[in-house]
mmCIF file of C-alpha atoms in Angstrom:
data_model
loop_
_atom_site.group_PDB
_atom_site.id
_atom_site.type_symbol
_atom_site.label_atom_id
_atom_site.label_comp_id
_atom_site.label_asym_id
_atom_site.label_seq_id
_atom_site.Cartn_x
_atom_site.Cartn_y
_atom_site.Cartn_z
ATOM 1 C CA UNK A 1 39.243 80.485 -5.964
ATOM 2 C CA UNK A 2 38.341 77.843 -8.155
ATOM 3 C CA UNK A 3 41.010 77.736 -11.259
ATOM 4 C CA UNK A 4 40.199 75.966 -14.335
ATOM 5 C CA UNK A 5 43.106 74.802 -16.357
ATOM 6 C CA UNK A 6 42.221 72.363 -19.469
ATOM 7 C CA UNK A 7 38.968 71.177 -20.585
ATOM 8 C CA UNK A 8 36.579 71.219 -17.766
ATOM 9 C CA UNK A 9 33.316 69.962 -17.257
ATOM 10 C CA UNK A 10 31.051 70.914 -14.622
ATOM 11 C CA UNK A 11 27.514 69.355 -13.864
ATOM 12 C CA UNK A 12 25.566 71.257 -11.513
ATOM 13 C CA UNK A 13 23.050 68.377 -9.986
ATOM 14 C CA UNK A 14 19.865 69.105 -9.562
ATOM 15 C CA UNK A 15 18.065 70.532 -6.255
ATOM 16 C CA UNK A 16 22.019 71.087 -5.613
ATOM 17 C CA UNK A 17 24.036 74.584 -4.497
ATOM 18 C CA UNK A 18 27.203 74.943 -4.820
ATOM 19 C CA UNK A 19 28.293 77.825 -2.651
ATOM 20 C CA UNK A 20 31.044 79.830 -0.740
ATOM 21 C CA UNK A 21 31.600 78.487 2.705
ATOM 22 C CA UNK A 22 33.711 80.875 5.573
ATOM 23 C CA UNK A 23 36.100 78.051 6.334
ATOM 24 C CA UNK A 24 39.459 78.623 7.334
ATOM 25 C CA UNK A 25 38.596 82.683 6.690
ATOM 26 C CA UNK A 26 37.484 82.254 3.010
ATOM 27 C CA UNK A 27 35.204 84.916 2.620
ATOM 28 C CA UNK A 28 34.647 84.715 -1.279
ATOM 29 C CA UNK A 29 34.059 81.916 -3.975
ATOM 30 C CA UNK A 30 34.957 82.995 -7.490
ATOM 31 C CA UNK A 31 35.499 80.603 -10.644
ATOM 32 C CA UNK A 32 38.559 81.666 -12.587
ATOM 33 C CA UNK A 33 39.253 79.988 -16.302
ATOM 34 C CA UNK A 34 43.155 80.396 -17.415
ATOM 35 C CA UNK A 35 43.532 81.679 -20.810
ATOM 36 C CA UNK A 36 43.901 78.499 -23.180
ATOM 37 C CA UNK A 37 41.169 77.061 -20.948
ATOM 38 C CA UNK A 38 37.539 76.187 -21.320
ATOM 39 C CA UNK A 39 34.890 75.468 -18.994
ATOM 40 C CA UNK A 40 31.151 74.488 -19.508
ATOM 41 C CA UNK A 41 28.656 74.502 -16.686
ATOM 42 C CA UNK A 42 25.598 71.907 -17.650
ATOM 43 C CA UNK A 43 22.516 70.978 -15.395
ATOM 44 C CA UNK A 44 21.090 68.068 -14.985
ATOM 45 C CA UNK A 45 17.112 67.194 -16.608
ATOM 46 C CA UNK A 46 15.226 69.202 -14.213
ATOM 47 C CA UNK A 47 17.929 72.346 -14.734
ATOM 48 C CA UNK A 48 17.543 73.190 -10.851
ATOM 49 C CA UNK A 49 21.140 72.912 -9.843
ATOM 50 C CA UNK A 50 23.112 76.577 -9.094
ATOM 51 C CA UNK A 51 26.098 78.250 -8.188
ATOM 52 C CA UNK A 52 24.989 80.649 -5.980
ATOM 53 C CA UNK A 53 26.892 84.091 -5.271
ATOM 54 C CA UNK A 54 30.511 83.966 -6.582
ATOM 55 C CA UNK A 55 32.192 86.758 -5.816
ATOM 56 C CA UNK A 56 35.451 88.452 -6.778
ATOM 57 C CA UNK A 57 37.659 90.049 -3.781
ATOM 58 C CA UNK A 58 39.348 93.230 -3.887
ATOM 59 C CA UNK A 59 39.162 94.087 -7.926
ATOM 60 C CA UNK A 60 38.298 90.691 -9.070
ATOM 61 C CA UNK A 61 34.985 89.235 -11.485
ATOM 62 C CA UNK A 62 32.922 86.471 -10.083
ATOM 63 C CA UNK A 63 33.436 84.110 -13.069
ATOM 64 C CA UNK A 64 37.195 85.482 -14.278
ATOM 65 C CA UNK A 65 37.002 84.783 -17.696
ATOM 66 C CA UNK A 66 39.785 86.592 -19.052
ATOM 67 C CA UNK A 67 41.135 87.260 -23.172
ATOM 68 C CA UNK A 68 42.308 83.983 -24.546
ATOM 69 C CA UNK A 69 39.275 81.676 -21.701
ATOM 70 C CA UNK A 70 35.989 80.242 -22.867
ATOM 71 C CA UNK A 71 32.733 80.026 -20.285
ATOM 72 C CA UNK A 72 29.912 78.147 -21.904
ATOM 73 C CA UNK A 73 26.748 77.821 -19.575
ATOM 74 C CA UNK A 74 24.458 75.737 -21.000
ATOM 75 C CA UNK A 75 22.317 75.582 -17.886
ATOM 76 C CA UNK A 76 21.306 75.702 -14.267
ATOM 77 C CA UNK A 77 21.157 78.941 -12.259
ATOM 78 C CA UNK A 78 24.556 81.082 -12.163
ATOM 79 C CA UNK A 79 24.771 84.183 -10.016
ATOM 80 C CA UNK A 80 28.305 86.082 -10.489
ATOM 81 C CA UNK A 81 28.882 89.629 -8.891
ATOM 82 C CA UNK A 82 31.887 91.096 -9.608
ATOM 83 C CA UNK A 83 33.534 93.719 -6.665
ATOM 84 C CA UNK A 84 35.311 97.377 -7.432
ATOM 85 C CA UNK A 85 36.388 97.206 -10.838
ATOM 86 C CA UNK A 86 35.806 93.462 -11.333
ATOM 87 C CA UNK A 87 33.190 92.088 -13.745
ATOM 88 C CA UNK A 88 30.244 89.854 -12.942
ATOM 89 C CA UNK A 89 31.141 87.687 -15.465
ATOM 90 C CA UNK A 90 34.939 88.202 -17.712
ATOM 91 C CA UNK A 91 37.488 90.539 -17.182
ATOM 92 C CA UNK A 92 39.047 91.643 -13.591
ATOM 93 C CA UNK A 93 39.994 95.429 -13.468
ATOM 94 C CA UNK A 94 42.287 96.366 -16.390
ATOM 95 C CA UNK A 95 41.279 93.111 -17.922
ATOM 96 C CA UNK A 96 39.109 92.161 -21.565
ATOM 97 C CA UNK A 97 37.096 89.599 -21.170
ATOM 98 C CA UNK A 98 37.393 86.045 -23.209
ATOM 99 C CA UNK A 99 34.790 84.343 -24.796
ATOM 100 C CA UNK A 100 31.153 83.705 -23.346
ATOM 101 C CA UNK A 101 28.396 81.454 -24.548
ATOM 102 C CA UNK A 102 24.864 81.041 -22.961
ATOM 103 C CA UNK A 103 23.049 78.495 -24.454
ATOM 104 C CA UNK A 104 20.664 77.985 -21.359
ATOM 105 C CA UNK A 105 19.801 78.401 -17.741
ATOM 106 C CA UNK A 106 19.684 81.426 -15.810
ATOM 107 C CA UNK A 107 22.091 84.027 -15.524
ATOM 108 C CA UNK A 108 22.615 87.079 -13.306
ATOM 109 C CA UNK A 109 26.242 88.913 -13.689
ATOM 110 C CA UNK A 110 26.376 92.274 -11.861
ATOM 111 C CA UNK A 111 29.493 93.957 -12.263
ATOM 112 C CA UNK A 112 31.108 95.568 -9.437
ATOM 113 C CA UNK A 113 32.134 99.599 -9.247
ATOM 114 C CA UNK A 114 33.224 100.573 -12.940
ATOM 115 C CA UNK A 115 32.655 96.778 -14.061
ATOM 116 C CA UNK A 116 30.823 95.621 -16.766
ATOM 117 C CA UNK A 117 27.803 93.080 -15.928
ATOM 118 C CA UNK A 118 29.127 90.354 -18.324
ATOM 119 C CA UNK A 119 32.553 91.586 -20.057
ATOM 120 C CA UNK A 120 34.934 93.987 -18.873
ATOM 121 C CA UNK A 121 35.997 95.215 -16.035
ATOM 122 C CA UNK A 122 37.417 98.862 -15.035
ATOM 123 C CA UNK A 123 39.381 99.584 -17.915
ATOM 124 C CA UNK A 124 38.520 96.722 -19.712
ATOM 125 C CA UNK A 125 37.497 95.930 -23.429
ATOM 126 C CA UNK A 126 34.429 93.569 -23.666
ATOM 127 C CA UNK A 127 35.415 89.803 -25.239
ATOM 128 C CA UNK A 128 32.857 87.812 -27.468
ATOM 129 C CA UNK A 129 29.664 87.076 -26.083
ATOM 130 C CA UNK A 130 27.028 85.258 -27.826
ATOM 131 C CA UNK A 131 23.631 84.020 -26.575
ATOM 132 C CA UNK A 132 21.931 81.160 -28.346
ATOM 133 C CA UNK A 133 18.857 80.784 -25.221
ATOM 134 C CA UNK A 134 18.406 81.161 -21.298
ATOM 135 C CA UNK A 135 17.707 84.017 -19.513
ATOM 136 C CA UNK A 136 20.681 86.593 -18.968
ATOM 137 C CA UNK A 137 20.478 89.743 -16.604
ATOM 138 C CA UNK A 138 23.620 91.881 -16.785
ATOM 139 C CA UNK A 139 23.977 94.706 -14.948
ATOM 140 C CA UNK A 140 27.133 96.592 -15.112
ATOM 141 C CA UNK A 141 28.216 98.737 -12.525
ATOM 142 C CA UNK A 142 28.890 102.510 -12.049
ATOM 143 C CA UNK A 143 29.712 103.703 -15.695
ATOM 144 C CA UNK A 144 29.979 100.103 -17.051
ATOM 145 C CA UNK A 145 27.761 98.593 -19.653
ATOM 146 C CA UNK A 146 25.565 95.537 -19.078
ATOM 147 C CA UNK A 147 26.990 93.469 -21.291
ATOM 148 C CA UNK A 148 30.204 95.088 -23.552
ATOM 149 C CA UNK A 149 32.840 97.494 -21.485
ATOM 150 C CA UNK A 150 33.916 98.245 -18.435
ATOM 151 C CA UNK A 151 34.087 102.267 -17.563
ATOM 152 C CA UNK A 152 36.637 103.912 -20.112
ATOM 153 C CA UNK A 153 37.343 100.192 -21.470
ATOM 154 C CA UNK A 154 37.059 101.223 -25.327
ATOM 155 C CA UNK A 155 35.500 98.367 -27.276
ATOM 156 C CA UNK A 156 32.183 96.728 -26.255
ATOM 157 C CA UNK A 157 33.105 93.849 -27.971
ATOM 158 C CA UNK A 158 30.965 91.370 -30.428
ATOM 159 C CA UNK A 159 27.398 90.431 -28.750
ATOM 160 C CA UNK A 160 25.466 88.343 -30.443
ATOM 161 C CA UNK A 161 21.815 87.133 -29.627
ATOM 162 C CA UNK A 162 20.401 84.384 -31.505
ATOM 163 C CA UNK A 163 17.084 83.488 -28.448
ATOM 164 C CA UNK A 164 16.249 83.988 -25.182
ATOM 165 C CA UNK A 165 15.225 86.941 -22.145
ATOM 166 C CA UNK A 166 18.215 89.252 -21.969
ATOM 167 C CA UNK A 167 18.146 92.439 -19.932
ATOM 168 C CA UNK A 168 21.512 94.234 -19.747
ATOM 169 C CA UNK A 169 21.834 97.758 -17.827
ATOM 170 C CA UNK A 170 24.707 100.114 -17.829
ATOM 171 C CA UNK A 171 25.571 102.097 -15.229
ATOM 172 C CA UNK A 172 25.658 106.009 -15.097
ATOM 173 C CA UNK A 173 25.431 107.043 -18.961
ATOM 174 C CA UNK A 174 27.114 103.311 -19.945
ATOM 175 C CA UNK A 175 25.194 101.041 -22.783
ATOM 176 C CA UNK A 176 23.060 98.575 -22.212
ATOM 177 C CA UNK A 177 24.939 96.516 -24.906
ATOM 178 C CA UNK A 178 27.968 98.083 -26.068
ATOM 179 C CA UNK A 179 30.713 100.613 -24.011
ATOM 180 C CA UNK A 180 31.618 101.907 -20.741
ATOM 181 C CA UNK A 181 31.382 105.929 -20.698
#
């Protein structure tokens, strides 16, 4: 994985990917922001840079943004899946998520088995999301919420939406917005 400790800034250039490669038998590419940490993704003037499928391993999110990180996105193309029990975006299983802000760009979070799309994951209470533009698609995964808690994670957390396209879909009876079942 890619860990982010400190301030980090991270310009996505555009017509650029950046990508998991199987090197060395690195199978996944995940982003994971220590708590204390903060770290915004920007794109450059055309906003056609990415990060193309990041993926947790065995109960991990694809962006780990745990209680106590920051994420901001304030552009390009981000695709986070998150596998069993991980989030797309925020918590790994057993884990609330930290804070996330979209101010731009394109965002798809799909939470893995009993992970929320962009918050919890199995288990796990949904952080502080807020969503100033872009356009967001959370999905969450079996009895997750799109955007809030993972399956029996209690609190969906604070969303706020302020602009933008956002579709969030729970899984199996979960919220859209909100809690896990």
């Amino acid at each position: 994985p890619i860990y982010i400790n400190g301030n980090v800034h991270l310009i996505l250039k555009d017509g650029c990917v950046l990508t998991q490669k199987t090197y060395y038998a690195i199978e996944h590419l995940r982003i994971c922001v220590k708590p204390g940490s903060t770290l915004t993704i920007y794109s450059q003037q055309e906003g056609t840079g990415k990060i193309d499928k990041l993926e947790g391993n065995s109960t991990r999110s694809g962006i780990h943004v745990p209680k106590g990180a920051t994420l901001n996105i304030k552009g390009g193309t981000i695709d986070a899946e998150g596998t069993s029990g991980g989030a797309g975006i925020g918590g790994d299983k057993g884990e609330a998520a930290g804070e996330i802000n979209i101010f731009g760009g394109m965002v798809f979070a799909k939470g893995g088995k009993y992970g929320a799309g962009i918050g919890g994951g199995d288990e796990g209470a949904g952080g502080n999301v807020i969503i100033y533009d872009g356009e967001v698609v959370a999905i969450g995964g079996k009895e997750a919420a799109g955007i809030g808690s993972g399956n029996e994670g209690g609190s969906g957390g604070t969303t706020t939406i302020y602009g933008g396209t956002v579709i969030a879909k729970g899984g199996e009876g979960a919220a859209g917005i909100g809690g896990g079942t």
